[in-house]
XYZ file of C-alpha atoms in Angstrom:
345
model
C 7.513 64.815 8.058
C 11.283 63.785 8.460
C 13.277 63.667 5.130
C 14.137 60.303 3.762
C 16.869 58.326 4.798
C 20.068 56.985 3.020
C 18.854 53.566 4.126
C 15.549 54.003 2.035
C 17.827 53.575 -0.927
C 19.357 50.222 0.748
C 17.940 46.866 -0.599
C 17.920 43.673 1.292
C 21.345 42.495 2.236
C 23.292 40.915 -0.729
C 23.611 37.093 -0.069
C 27.625 37.573 1.102
C 28.233 34.015 1.850
C 29.820 34.567 5.479
C 27.709 37.559 6.682
C 24.001 36.985 5.465
C 22.153 34.090 7.310
C 19.230 33.387 4.997
C 17.677 30.682 7.402
C 15.608 30.844 10.490
C 17.441 32.047 13.657
C 19.841 29.355 15.016
C 18.933 26.857 17.336
C 20.410 26.356 20.853
C 23.524 27.105 22.061
C 26.700 25.036 21.203
C 27.448 21.869 23.465
C 31.296 21.439 23.663
C 33.365 18.346 23.452
C 37.167 17.682 23.243
C 37.404 18.484 19.578
C 34.082 19.712 18.207
C 30.434 21.324 19.073
C 27.130 21.032 17.876
C 24.273 23.250 17.377
C 20.489 22.307 16.445
C 19.037 22.586 13.086
C 16.543 25.126 12.469
C 12.884 23.692 12.705
C 12.175 24.042 8.937
C 15.070 22.089 8.138
C 14.329 18.643 9.717
C 12.271 17.296 6.909
C 15.836 17.481 4.627
C 18.566 16.677 7.342
C 16.733 13.923 9.494
C 18.028 10.795 7.255
C 21.761 12.433 6.765
C 24.660 11.069 8.878
C 27.885 12.558 7.814
C 30.971 11.905 9.522
C 33.078 15.176 9.717
C 35.766 13.490 11.428
C 36.343 11.829 7.928
C 36.852 15.293 6.353
C 40.321 16.662 6.078
C 42.616 19.201 4.551
C 45.363 18.544 1.859
C 47.491 21.828 0.787
C 49.060 21.905 -2.864
C 50.870 24.439 -4.982
C 48.512 26.045 -7.479
C 51.443 26.322 -10.212
C 51.973 30.149 -9.624
C 53.584 29.463 -5.916
C 50.567 29.624 -3.889
C 49.752 27.042 -1.478
C 46.029 26.313 -1.316
C 43.987 23.788 0.690
C 41.744 21.521 -0.892
C 39.002 18.927 1.167
C 39.385 15.369 1.548
C 37.070 12.313 2.445
C 38.413 9.695 4.246
C 41.746 10.453 2.379
C 40.421 11.063 -1.278
C 39.287 14.129 -2.948
C 35.883 15.233 -1.430
C 34.191 14.657 -4.947
C 35.138 11.428 -5.091
C 34.113 10.695 -1.314
C 30.941 9.312 0.359
C 28.575 11.879 -1.365
C 26.102 13.334 -1.156
C 27.498 14.631 2.356
C 25.026 16.023 4.818
C 24.784 16.684 8.353
C 21.464 17.285 10.483
C 23.361 19.761 12.867
C 25.861 22.301 12.554
C 29.404 20.471 13.642
C 32.581 22.191 13.820
C 36.059 19.720 14.064
C 39.277 21.431 15.296
C 41.931 21.039 13.216
C 44.828 23.423 14.486
C 44.735 25.235 18.058
C 46.468 28.326 17.193
C 48.038 30.589 19.626
C 47.927 34.310 21.011
C 44.913 36.091 22.760
C 41.782 34.330 22.106
C 39.074 35.521 20.166
C 36.178 37.409 22.082
C 32.549 37.881 21.289
C 31.551 41.042 19.279
C 35.213 41.301 18.043
C 36.240 41.491 14.217
C 37.927 38.340 13.046
C 40.098 38.134 9.800
C 39.878 34.730 8.298
C 40.761 32.813 5.098
C 38.237 30.322 4.003
C 37.288 27.580 1.461
C 33.599 26.614 1.348
C 32.517 23.208 -0.648
C 29.038 22.003 -1.392
C 28.535 18.511 0.543
C 25.899 17.259 -1.989
C 28.010 17.195 -5.080
C 31.568 18.030 -3.630
C 32.178 21.193 -5.877
C 34.317 24.224 -4.174
C 32.193 27.006 -3.957
C 33.921 30.109 -2.889
C 37.897 30.201 -1.548
C 39.958 33.250 -0.291
C 43.092 31.226 -0.814
C 44.343 31.248 -4.260
C 44.250 34.890 -4.400
C 45.554 35.377 -0.961
C 42.465 36.879 0.336
C 40.834 37.335 3.656
C 37.668 37.863 5.078
C 36.526 40.092 8.385
C 33.807 38.568 9.951
C 31.734 41.005 12.657
C 30.797 38.889 15.745
C 28.296 41.744 16.902
C 26.377 41.135 13.633
C 23.472 38.692 14.087
C 23.311 38.087 10.486
C 26.430 36.258 10.315
C 25.928 32.435 10.208
C 25.230 31.015 13.691
C 28.097 28.262 13.318
C 30.698 31.134 13.260
C 28.809 33.432 15.985
C 29.306 30.441 18.207
C 32.544 28.948 17.423
C 34.802 31.618 16.831
C 34.862 33.090 20.235
C 37.653 31.125 22.163
C 39.541 30.566 19.118
C 43.258 31.885 18.641
C 45.153 33.327 15.697
C 46.276 30.473 13.665
C 43.377 28.135 14.515
C 42.151 25.934 12.009
C 38.371 24.519 11.780
C 36.346 22.458 9.416
C 32.446 23.152 9.782
C 29.472 21.368 8.423
C 26.224 23.168 8.166
C 22.751 22.225 7.449
C 20.332 24.294 5.199
C 18.657 25.355 8.220
C 21.727 27.118 9.790
C 23.100 28.223 6.481
C 21.376 29.228 3.323
C 17.717 28.013 4.040
C 14.956 26.285 1.956
C 15.963 28.505 -1.119
C 19.426 27.886 -0.998
C 21.684 30.364 -2.953
C 21.760 29.647 -6.610
C 24.114 32.245 -7.437
C 26.907 30.334 -5.343
C 25.409 26.950 -6.393
C 23.858 25.920 -3.056
C 20.761 24.004 -3.451
C 17.985 24.170 -0.721
C 18.845 20.768 0.715
C 22.635 21.003 0.692
C 24.956 21.072 3.756
C 27.639 23.392 3.190
C 31.169 22.672 4.399
C 33.662 25.150 5.527
C 37.450 24.927 6.178
C 38.320 28.144 8.243
C 41.814 29.808 9.208
C 41.823 32.470 11.758
C 44.205 35.295 10.950
C 43.627 37.966 13.682
C 40.926 39.297 15.727
C 40.490 43.106 16.844
C 38.136 45.045 18.710
C 35.708 46.925 16.817
C 35.501 50.608 16.400
C 32.686 53.120 17.735
C 34.053 56.007 16.061
C 36.755 57.004 13.607
C 40.539 56.299 14.645
C 43.405 57.227 12.664
C 45.683 60.205 11.758
C 43.712 63.596 11.240
C 43.976 65.323 7.794
C 44.145 68.985 7.565
C 40.817 70.486 6.056
C 40.651 71.841 2.518
C 39.746 75.398 2.137
C 36.331 75.996 0.154
C 34.496 72.525 1.426
C 32.257 72.521 4.516
C 33.913 72.467 7.630
C 33.198 69.758 10.591
C 32.986 69.499 14.103
C 32.903 65.894 15.472
C 33.434 64.126 18.728
C 32.229 60.558 17.305
C 29.228 59.990 19.915
C 26.688 62.755 18.615
C 25.815 63.869 15.303
C 28.469 65.837 13.279
C 28.200 69.574 13.294
C 28.502 70.676 9.633
C 29.019 74.075 8.322
C 28.359 74.776 4.682
C 30.781 77.760 3.473
C 28.958 80.893 2.895
C 28.532 82.141 -0.770
C 29.901 79.027 -2.335
C 28.169 77.216 -5.054
C 27.826 73.495 -4.465
C 30.300 71.571 -6.434
C 29.128 69.608 -9.502
C 31.270 66.427 -8.991
C 31.307 64.080 -6.260
C 34.079 65.216 -3.503
C 35.526 62.848 -1.215
C 37.567 64.554 1.281
C 39.305 62.158 4.494
C 39.218 64.157 7.616
C 40.845 61.100 9.716
C 42.520 58.446 7.714
C 42.298 55.183 9.190
C 44.815 52.493 9.655
C 42.914 49.181 8.806
C 42.204 47.547 5.636
C 40.356 49.493 2.740
C 37.094 48.843 2.114
C 36.382 47.118 -1.052
C 33.227 46.896 -3.268
C 30.731 44.230 -2.249
C 31.839 44.309 1.490
C 29.390 44.775 4.325
C 30.551 47.947 5.822
C 29.364 49.410 9.401
C 29.319 52.886 9.613
C 28.064 55.894 11.776
C 26.940 59.098 9.606
C 25.477 62.824 9.514
C 23.886 64.068 6.813
C 23.099 67.801 5.963
C 21.430 69.824 2.807
C 24.169 72.349 0.950
C 21.209 74.488 0.317
C 20.407 75.380 4.185
C 22.769 73.432 5.958
C 19.707 71.841 7.905
C 20.446 68.033 8.967
C 18.322 65.472 7.456
C 19.651 62.181 9.052
C 22.266 60.905 11.573
C 22.791 57.413 12.579
C 24.405 58.651 15.869
C 20.904 60.421 16.517
C 19.386 57.117 16.123
C 21.832 55.324 18.599
C 22.614 52.438 16.055
C 25.420 52.059 13.367
C 24.551 51.817 9.675
C 25.282 48.754 7.771
C 25.121 47.809 3.972
C 26.746 46.081 1.397
C 29.031 48.848 -0.378
C 29.703 49.417 -4.007
C 26.650 47.181 -5.067
C 23.801 49.721 -6.014
C 22.191 49.109 -2.400
C 22.986 52.760 -1.411
C 23.272 56.136 -3.070
C 25.886 56.440 -5.722
C 27.823 58.962 -3.836
C 28.529 56.335 -1.158
C 29.204 53.551 -3.388
C 31.911 55.582 -5.166
C 33.238 57.748 -2.142
C 33.628 54.884 0.693
C 35.489 52.347 -1.376
C 38.735 52.612 -1.182
C 38.890 54.096 2.126
C 40.400 52.526 4.975
C 38.675 51.471 8.082
C 38.951 53.930 10.778
C 38.684 56.811 8.535
C 36.165 59.834 8.936
C 35.376 60.820 5.208
C 33.315 64.113 4.121
C 31.166 63.468 1.104
C 29.714 66.172 -0.854
C 27.255 64.381 -3.410
C 25.434 66.184 -6.051
C 21.627 65.276 -6.915
C 22.690 62.997 -9.821
C 24.810 61.000 -7.514
C 22.339 61.205 -4.591
C 18.282 61.084 -4.925
C 18.265 63.118 -8.321
C 16.555 60.033 -9.959
C 13.907 59.935 -7.326
C 11.638 62.884 -8.177
C 9.230 61.987 -5.402
C 12.278 62.503 -2.840
C 12.385 65.670 -0.700
C 15.930 65.508 -1.427
C 15.919 64.956 -4.982
C 17.338 68.272 -6.278
C 19.800 68.949 -3.052
C 23.501 68.736 -2.972
C 24.052 66.336 0.058
C 26.845 66.721 2.531
C 27.739 63.652 4.602
C 30.641 62.832 7.616
C 31.119 59.485 7.658
C 32.923 57.371 9.984
C 33.614 53.939 8.545
C 33.676 51.597 11.538
C 33.846 48.026 10.053
C 34.185 46.331 6.552
C 34.150 42.912 5.679
């Protein structure tokens, strides 16, 4: 019987606002007009959105200094602060308004798009989340089918510098249950203001600067397209602490706790060097939320802070792997992984 996989410790993806659609699959493809696109609401949403007719063209953006030298946007309705507008605001179909065009190369389907965003609850006008006060950004993977449908359909064809306002009904946003942690109810339309920063092609393997190997650690031969060959040093006892050793140092942004990461990996046992799992053998990259207890602690601790594009050697002692699961075939094993970090956002 095959040994348990890393993914067996992964829970259902956390409700990351830009990455996990809690509703049913999207409806029809976008129909383009000069300044906006619409997609049909999901069937489960018809009862809660049929009577709403919010006018997204009345929604605008104002910018002001937050008192600390950072310019932050807020949404307005008919020129007034959004909470003072015609509430509740709702739409029966996802609607997108273009605020600014941007320039440079167009975003292509399947790319990784860096954005800044502001999200507002259309029912009460309250701000839900914003990356602007902290000058942060979010990477959206347009190859990820769990990305909210409006982003999958509306971001391709945009250019860096583009600004969009999107309104999403529950059926294409957070579904019948909403998201209590974010303050979203089951009938709430969510409005996003989005600025496109840049877009890059996704990685299929590690890409960056090679790092000299460290004596005493497992040696690795990897081509990025087949499972890595990992050789355990003869006569060496496994380390009692987690070892995190970059083999290739990537050049993209560092992985942060709470992000969704996409990786290719190979795992072997220190005891005999036997491979117990590899995403490359399965032919599909593995995605999970990192730093959130959804994978083994050795991954949560070892991958956070590594730049995207890195190839990382992880030597994980049992207490940071499957040691807390005595029924696992790997419970007493020190595990060795080679992980290519392909995306994070």
